[in-house]
mmCIF file of C-alpha atoms and ligand atoms in Angstrom:
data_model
loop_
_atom_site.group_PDB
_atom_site.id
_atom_site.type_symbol
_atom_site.label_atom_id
_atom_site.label_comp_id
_atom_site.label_asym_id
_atom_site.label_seq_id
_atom_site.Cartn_x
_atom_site.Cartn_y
_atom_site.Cartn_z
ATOM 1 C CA UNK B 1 101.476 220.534 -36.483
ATOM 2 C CA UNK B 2 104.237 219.454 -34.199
ATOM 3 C CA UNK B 3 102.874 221.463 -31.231
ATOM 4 C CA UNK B 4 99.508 219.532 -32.044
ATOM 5 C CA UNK B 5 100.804 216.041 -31.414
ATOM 6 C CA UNK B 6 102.496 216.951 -28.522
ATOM 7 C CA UNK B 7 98.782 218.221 -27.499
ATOM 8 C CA UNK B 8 97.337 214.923 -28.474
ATOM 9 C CA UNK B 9 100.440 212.592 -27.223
ATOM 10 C CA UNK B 10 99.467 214.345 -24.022
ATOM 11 C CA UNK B 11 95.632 213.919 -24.096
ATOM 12 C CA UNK B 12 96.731 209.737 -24.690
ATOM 13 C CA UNK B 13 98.710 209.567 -21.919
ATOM 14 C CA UNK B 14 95.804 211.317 -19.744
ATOM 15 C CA UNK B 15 93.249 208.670 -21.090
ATOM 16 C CA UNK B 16 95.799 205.965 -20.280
ATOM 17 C CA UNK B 17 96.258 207.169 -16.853
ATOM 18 C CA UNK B 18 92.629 207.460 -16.394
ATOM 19 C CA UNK B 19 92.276 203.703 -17.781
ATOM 20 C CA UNK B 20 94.806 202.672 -14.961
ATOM 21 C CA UNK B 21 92.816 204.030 -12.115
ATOM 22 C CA UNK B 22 89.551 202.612 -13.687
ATOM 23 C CA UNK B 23 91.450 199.224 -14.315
ATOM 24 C CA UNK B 24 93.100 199.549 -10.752
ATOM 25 C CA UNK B 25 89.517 200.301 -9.516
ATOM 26 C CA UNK B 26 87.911 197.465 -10.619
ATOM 27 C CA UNK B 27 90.247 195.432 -9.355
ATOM 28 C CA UNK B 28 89.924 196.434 -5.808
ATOM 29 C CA UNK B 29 86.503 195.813 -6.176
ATOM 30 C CA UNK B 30 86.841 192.634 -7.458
ATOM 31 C CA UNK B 31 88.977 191.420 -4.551
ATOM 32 C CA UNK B 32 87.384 188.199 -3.234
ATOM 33 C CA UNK B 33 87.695 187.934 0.888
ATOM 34 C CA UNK B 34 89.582 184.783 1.754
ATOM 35 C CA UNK B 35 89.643 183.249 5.298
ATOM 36 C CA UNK B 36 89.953 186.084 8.061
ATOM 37 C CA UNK B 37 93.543 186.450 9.422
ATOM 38 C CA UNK B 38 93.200 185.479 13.146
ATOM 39 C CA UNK B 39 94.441 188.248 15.581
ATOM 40 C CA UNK B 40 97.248 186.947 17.595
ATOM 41 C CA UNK B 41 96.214 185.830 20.840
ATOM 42 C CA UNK B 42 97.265 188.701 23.577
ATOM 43 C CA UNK B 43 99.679 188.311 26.172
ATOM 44 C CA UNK B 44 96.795 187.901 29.413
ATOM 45 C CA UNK B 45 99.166 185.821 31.306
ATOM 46 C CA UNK B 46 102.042 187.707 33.407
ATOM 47 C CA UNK B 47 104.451 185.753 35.050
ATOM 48 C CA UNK B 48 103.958 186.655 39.115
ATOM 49 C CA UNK B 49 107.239 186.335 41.525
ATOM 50 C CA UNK B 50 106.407 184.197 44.151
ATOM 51 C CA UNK B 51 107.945 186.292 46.985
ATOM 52 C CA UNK B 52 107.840 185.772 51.106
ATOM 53 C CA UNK B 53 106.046 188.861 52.216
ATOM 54 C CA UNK B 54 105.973 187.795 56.073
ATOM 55 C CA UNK B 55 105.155 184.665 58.199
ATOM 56 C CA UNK B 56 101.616 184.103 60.295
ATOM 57 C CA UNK B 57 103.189 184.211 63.566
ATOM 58 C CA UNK B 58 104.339 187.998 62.347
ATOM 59 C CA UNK B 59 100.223 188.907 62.111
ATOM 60 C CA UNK B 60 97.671 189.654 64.764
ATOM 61 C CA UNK B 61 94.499 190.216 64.746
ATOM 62 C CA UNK B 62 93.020 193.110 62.601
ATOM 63 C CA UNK B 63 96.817 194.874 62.480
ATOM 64 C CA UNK B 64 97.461 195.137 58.846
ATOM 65 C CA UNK B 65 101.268 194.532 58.611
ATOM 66 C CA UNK B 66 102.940 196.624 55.580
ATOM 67 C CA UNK B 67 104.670 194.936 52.844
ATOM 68 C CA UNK B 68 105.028 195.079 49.155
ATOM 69 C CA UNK B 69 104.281 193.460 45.944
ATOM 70 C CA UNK B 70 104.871 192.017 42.988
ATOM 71 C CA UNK B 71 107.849 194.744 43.341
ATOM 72 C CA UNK B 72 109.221 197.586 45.808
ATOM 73 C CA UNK B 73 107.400 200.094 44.229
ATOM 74 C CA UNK B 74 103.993 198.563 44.797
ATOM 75 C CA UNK B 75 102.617 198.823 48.669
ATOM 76 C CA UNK B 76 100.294 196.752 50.533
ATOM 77 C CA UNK B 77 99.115 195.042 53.619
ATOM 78 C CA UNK B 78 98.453 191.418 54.951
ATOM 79 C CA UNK B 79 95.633 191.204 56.966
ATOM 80 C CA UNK B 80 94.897 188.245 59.434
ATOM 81 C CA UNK B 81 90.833 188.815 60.141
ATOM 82 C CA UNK B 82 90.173 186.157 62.509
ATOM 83 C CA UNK B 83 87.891 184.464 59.983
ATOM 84 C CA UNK B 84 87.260 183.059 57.157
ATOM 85 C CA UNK B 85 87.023 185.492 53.920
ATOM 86 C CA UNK B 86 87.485 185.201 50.578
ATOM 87 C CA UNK B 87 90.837 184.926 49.218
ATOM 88 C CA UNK B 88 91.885 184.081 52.756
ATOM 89 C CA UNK B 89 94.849 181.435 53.596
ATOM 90 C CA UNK B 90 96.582 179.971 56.606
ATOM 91 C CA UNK B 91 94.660 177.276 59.113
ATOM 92 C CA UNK B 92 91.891 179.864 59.440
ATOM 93 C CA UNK B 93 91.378 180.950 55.871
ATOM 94 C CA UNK B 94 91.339 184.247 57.285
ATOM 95 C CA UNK B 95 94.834 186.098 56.468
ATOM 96 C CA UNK B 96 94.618 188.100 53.014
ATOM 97 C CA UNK B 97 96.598 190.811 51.330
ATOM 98 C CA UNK B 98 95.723 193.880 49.392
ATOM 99 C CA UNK B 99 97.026 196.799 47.396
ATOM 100 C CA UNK B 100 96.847 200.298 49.168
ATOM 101 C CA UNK B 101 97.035 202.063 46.272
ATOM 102 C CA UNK B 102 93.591 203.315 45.253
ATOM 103 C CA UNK B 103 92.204 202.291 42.349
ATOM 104 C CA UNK B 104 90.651 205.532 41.551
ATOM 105 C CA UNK B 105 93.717 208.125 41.609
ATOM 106 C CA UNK B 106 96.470 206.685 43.380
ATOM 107 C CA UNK B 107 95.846 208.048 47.150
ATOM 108 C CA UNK B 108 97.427 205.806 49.998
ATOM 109 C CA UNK B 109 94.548 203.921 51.446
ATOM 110 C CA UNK B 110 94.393 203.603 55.674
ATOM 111 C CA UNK B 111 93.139 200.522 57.252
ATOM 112 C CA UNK B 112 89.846 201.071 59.652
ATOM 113 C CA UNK B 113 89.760 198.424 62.233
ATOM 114 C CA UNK B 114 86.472 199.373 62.982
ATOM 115 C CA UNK B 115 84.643 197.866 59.424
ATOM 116 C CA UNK B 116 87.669 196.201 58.700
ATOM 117 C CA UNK B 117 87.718 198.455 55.388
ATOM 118 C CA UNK B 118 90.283 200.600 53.572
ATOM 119 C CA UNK B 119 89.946 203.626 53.067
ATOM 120 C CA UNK B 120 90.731 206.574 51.035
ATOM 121 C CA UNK B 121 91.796 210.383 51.729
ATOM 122 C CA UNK B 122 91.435 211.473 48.493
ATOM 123 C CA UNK B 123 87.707 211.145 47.502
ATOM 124 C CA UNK B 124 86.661 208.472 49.907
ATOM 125 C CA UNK B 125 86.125 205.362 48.519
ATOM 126 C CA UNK B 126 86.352 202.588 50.330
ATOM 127 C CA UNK B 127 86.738 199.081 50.259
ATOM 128 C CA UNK B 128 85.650 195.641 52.190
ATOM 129 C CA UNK B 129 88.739 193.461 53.250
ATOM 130 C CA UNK B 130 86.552 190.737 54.523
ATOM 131 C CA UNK B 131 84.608 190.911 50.996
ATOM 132 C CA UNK B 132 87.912 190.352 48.566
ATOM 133 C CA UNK B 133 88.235 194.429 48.613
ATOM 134 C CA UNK B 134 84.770 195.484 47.116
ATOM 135 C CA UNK B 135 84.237 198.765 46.487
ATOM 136 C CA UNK B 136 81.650 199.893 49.186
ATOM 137 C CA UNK B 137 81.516 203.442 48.501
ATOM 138 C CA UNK B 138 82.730 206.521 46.512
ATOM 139 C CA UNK B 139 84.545 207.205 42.782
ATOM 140 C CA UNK B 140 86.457 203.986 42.175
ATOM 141 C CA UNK B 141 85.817 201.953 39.480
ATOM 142 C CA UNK B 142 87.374 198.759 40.469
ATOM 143 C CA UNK B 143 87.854 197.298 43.413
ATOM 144 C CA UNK B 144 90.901 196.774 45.586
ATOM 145 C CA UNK B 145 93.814 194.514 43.940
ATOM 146 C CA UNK B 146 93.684 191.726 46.071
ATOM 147 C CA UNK B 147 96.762 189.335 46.506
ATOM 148 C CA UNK B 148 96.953 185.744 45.752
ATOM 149 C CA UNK B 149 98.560 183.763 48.424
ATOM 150 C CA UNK B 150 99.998 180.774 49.807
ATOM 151 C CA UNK B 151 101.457 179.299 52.632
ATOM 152 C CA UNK B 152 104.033 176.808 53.322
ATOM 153 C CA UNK B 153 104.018 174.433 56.056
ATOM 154 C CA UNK B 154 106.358 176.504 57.513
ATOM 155 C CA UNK B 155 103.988 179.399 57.723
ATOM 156 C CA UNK B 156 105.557 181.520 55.665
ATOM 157 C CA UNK B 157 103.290 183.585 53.234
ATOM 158 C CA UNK B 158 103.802 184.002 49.958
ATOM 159 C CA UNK B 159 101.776 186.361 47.080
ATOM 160 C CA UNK B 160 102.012 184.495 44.156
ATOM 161 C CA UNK B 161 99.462 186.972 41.911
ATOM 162 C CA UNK B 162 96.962 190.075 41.934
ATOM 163 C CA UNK B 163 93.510 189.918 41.044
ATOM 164 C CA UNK B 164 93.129 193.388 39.778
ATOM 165 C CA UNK B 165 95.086 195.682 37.717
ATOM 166 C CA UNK B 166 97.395 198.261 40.249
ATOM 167 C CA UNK B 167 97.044 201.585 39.883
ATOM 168 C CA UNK B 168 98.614 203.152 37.254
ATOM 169 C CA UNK B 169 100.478 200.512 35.512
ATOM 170 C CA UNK B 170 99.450 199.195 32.335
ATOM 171 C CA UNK B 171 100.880 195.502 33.226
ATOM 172 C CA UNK B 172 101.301 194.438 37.228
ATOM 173 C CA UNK B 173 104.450 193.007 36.332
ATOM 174 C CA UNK B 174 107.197 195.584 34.987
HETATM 175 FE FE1 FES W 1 90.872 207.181 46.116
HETATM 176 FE FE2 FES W 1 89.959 209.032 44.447
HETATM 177 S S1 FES W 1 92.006 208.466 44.823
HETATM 178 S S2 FES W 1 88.822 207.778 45.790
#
């Protein structure tokens, strides 16, 4: 008697629960799609420094001159090439600056004079200065960070941006 209602007060409430979900379930289902949230643009634009790496009366010739950028921690070269390249400023269009940080794991890249490439110790690739730092051979999959520059009527050069991601870092800029 008494233990039997508590049997059937309990066999209610499991019926009731089981009328939620099916209630609950039908109204998931019934959900009409409004208009489609739009993802918030992503932050693609990072704010360069403009910094004074050198002047062109500091470059000859095919002798890369060492600098660094967009911070200490990043190393590269400017490169005067006697002509005009891509990417290239100054009266000449022919001075341009690049990473030396390979793209591929990080090695230190050396400048060859000969093919006016850079090149890499750790699983030679290598890549055309005089072509905006194509990859010309081996296991990178990217080609050479290239700076942006300018130069002021002074003839002091500035890098201003990069045109590929450096090595390693998830955003050029820290
Ligand atoms: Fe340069 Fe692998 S680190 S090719």
């Amino acid at each position: 008697s008494q233990r039997c209602d508590r049997m059937v007060d309990v066999g209610r409430r499991k019926f009731m629960s089981g009328a939620g979900l099916a209630a609950a379930g039908v109204a998931v289902t019934s959900v009409v799609p409004g208009p489609q949230a739009k993802a918030a643009p992503a932050a693609a634009r990072v704010d360069y420094p403009s910094n004074r790496l050198a002047n062109v009366a500091d470059l000859k010739v095919n002798e890369p001159l060492n600098v660094n950028y967009p911070d200490a921690d990043a190393p590269g070269v400017l490169l005067k090439l006697g002509r005009k390249v891509p990417g290239g400023v100054g009266a000449d269009s022919d001075v341009v600056g690049f990473s030396t940080t390979c793209p591929h794991k990080g090695f230190p890249l050396s400048y060859n004079a000969g093919d006016r490439t850079m090149n890499c110790p750790g699983h030679y690739s290598r890549f055309d200065c005089e072509a905006g730092g194509q990859q010309v051979w081996g296991q990178a999959t990217q080609n050479l960070p290239q700076y942006v520059l300018h130069v002021d009527a002074k003839g002091d050069i500035y890098a201003e941006g990069l045109d590929e991601l450096l090595y390693g870092r998830l955003s050029n800029v820290l």
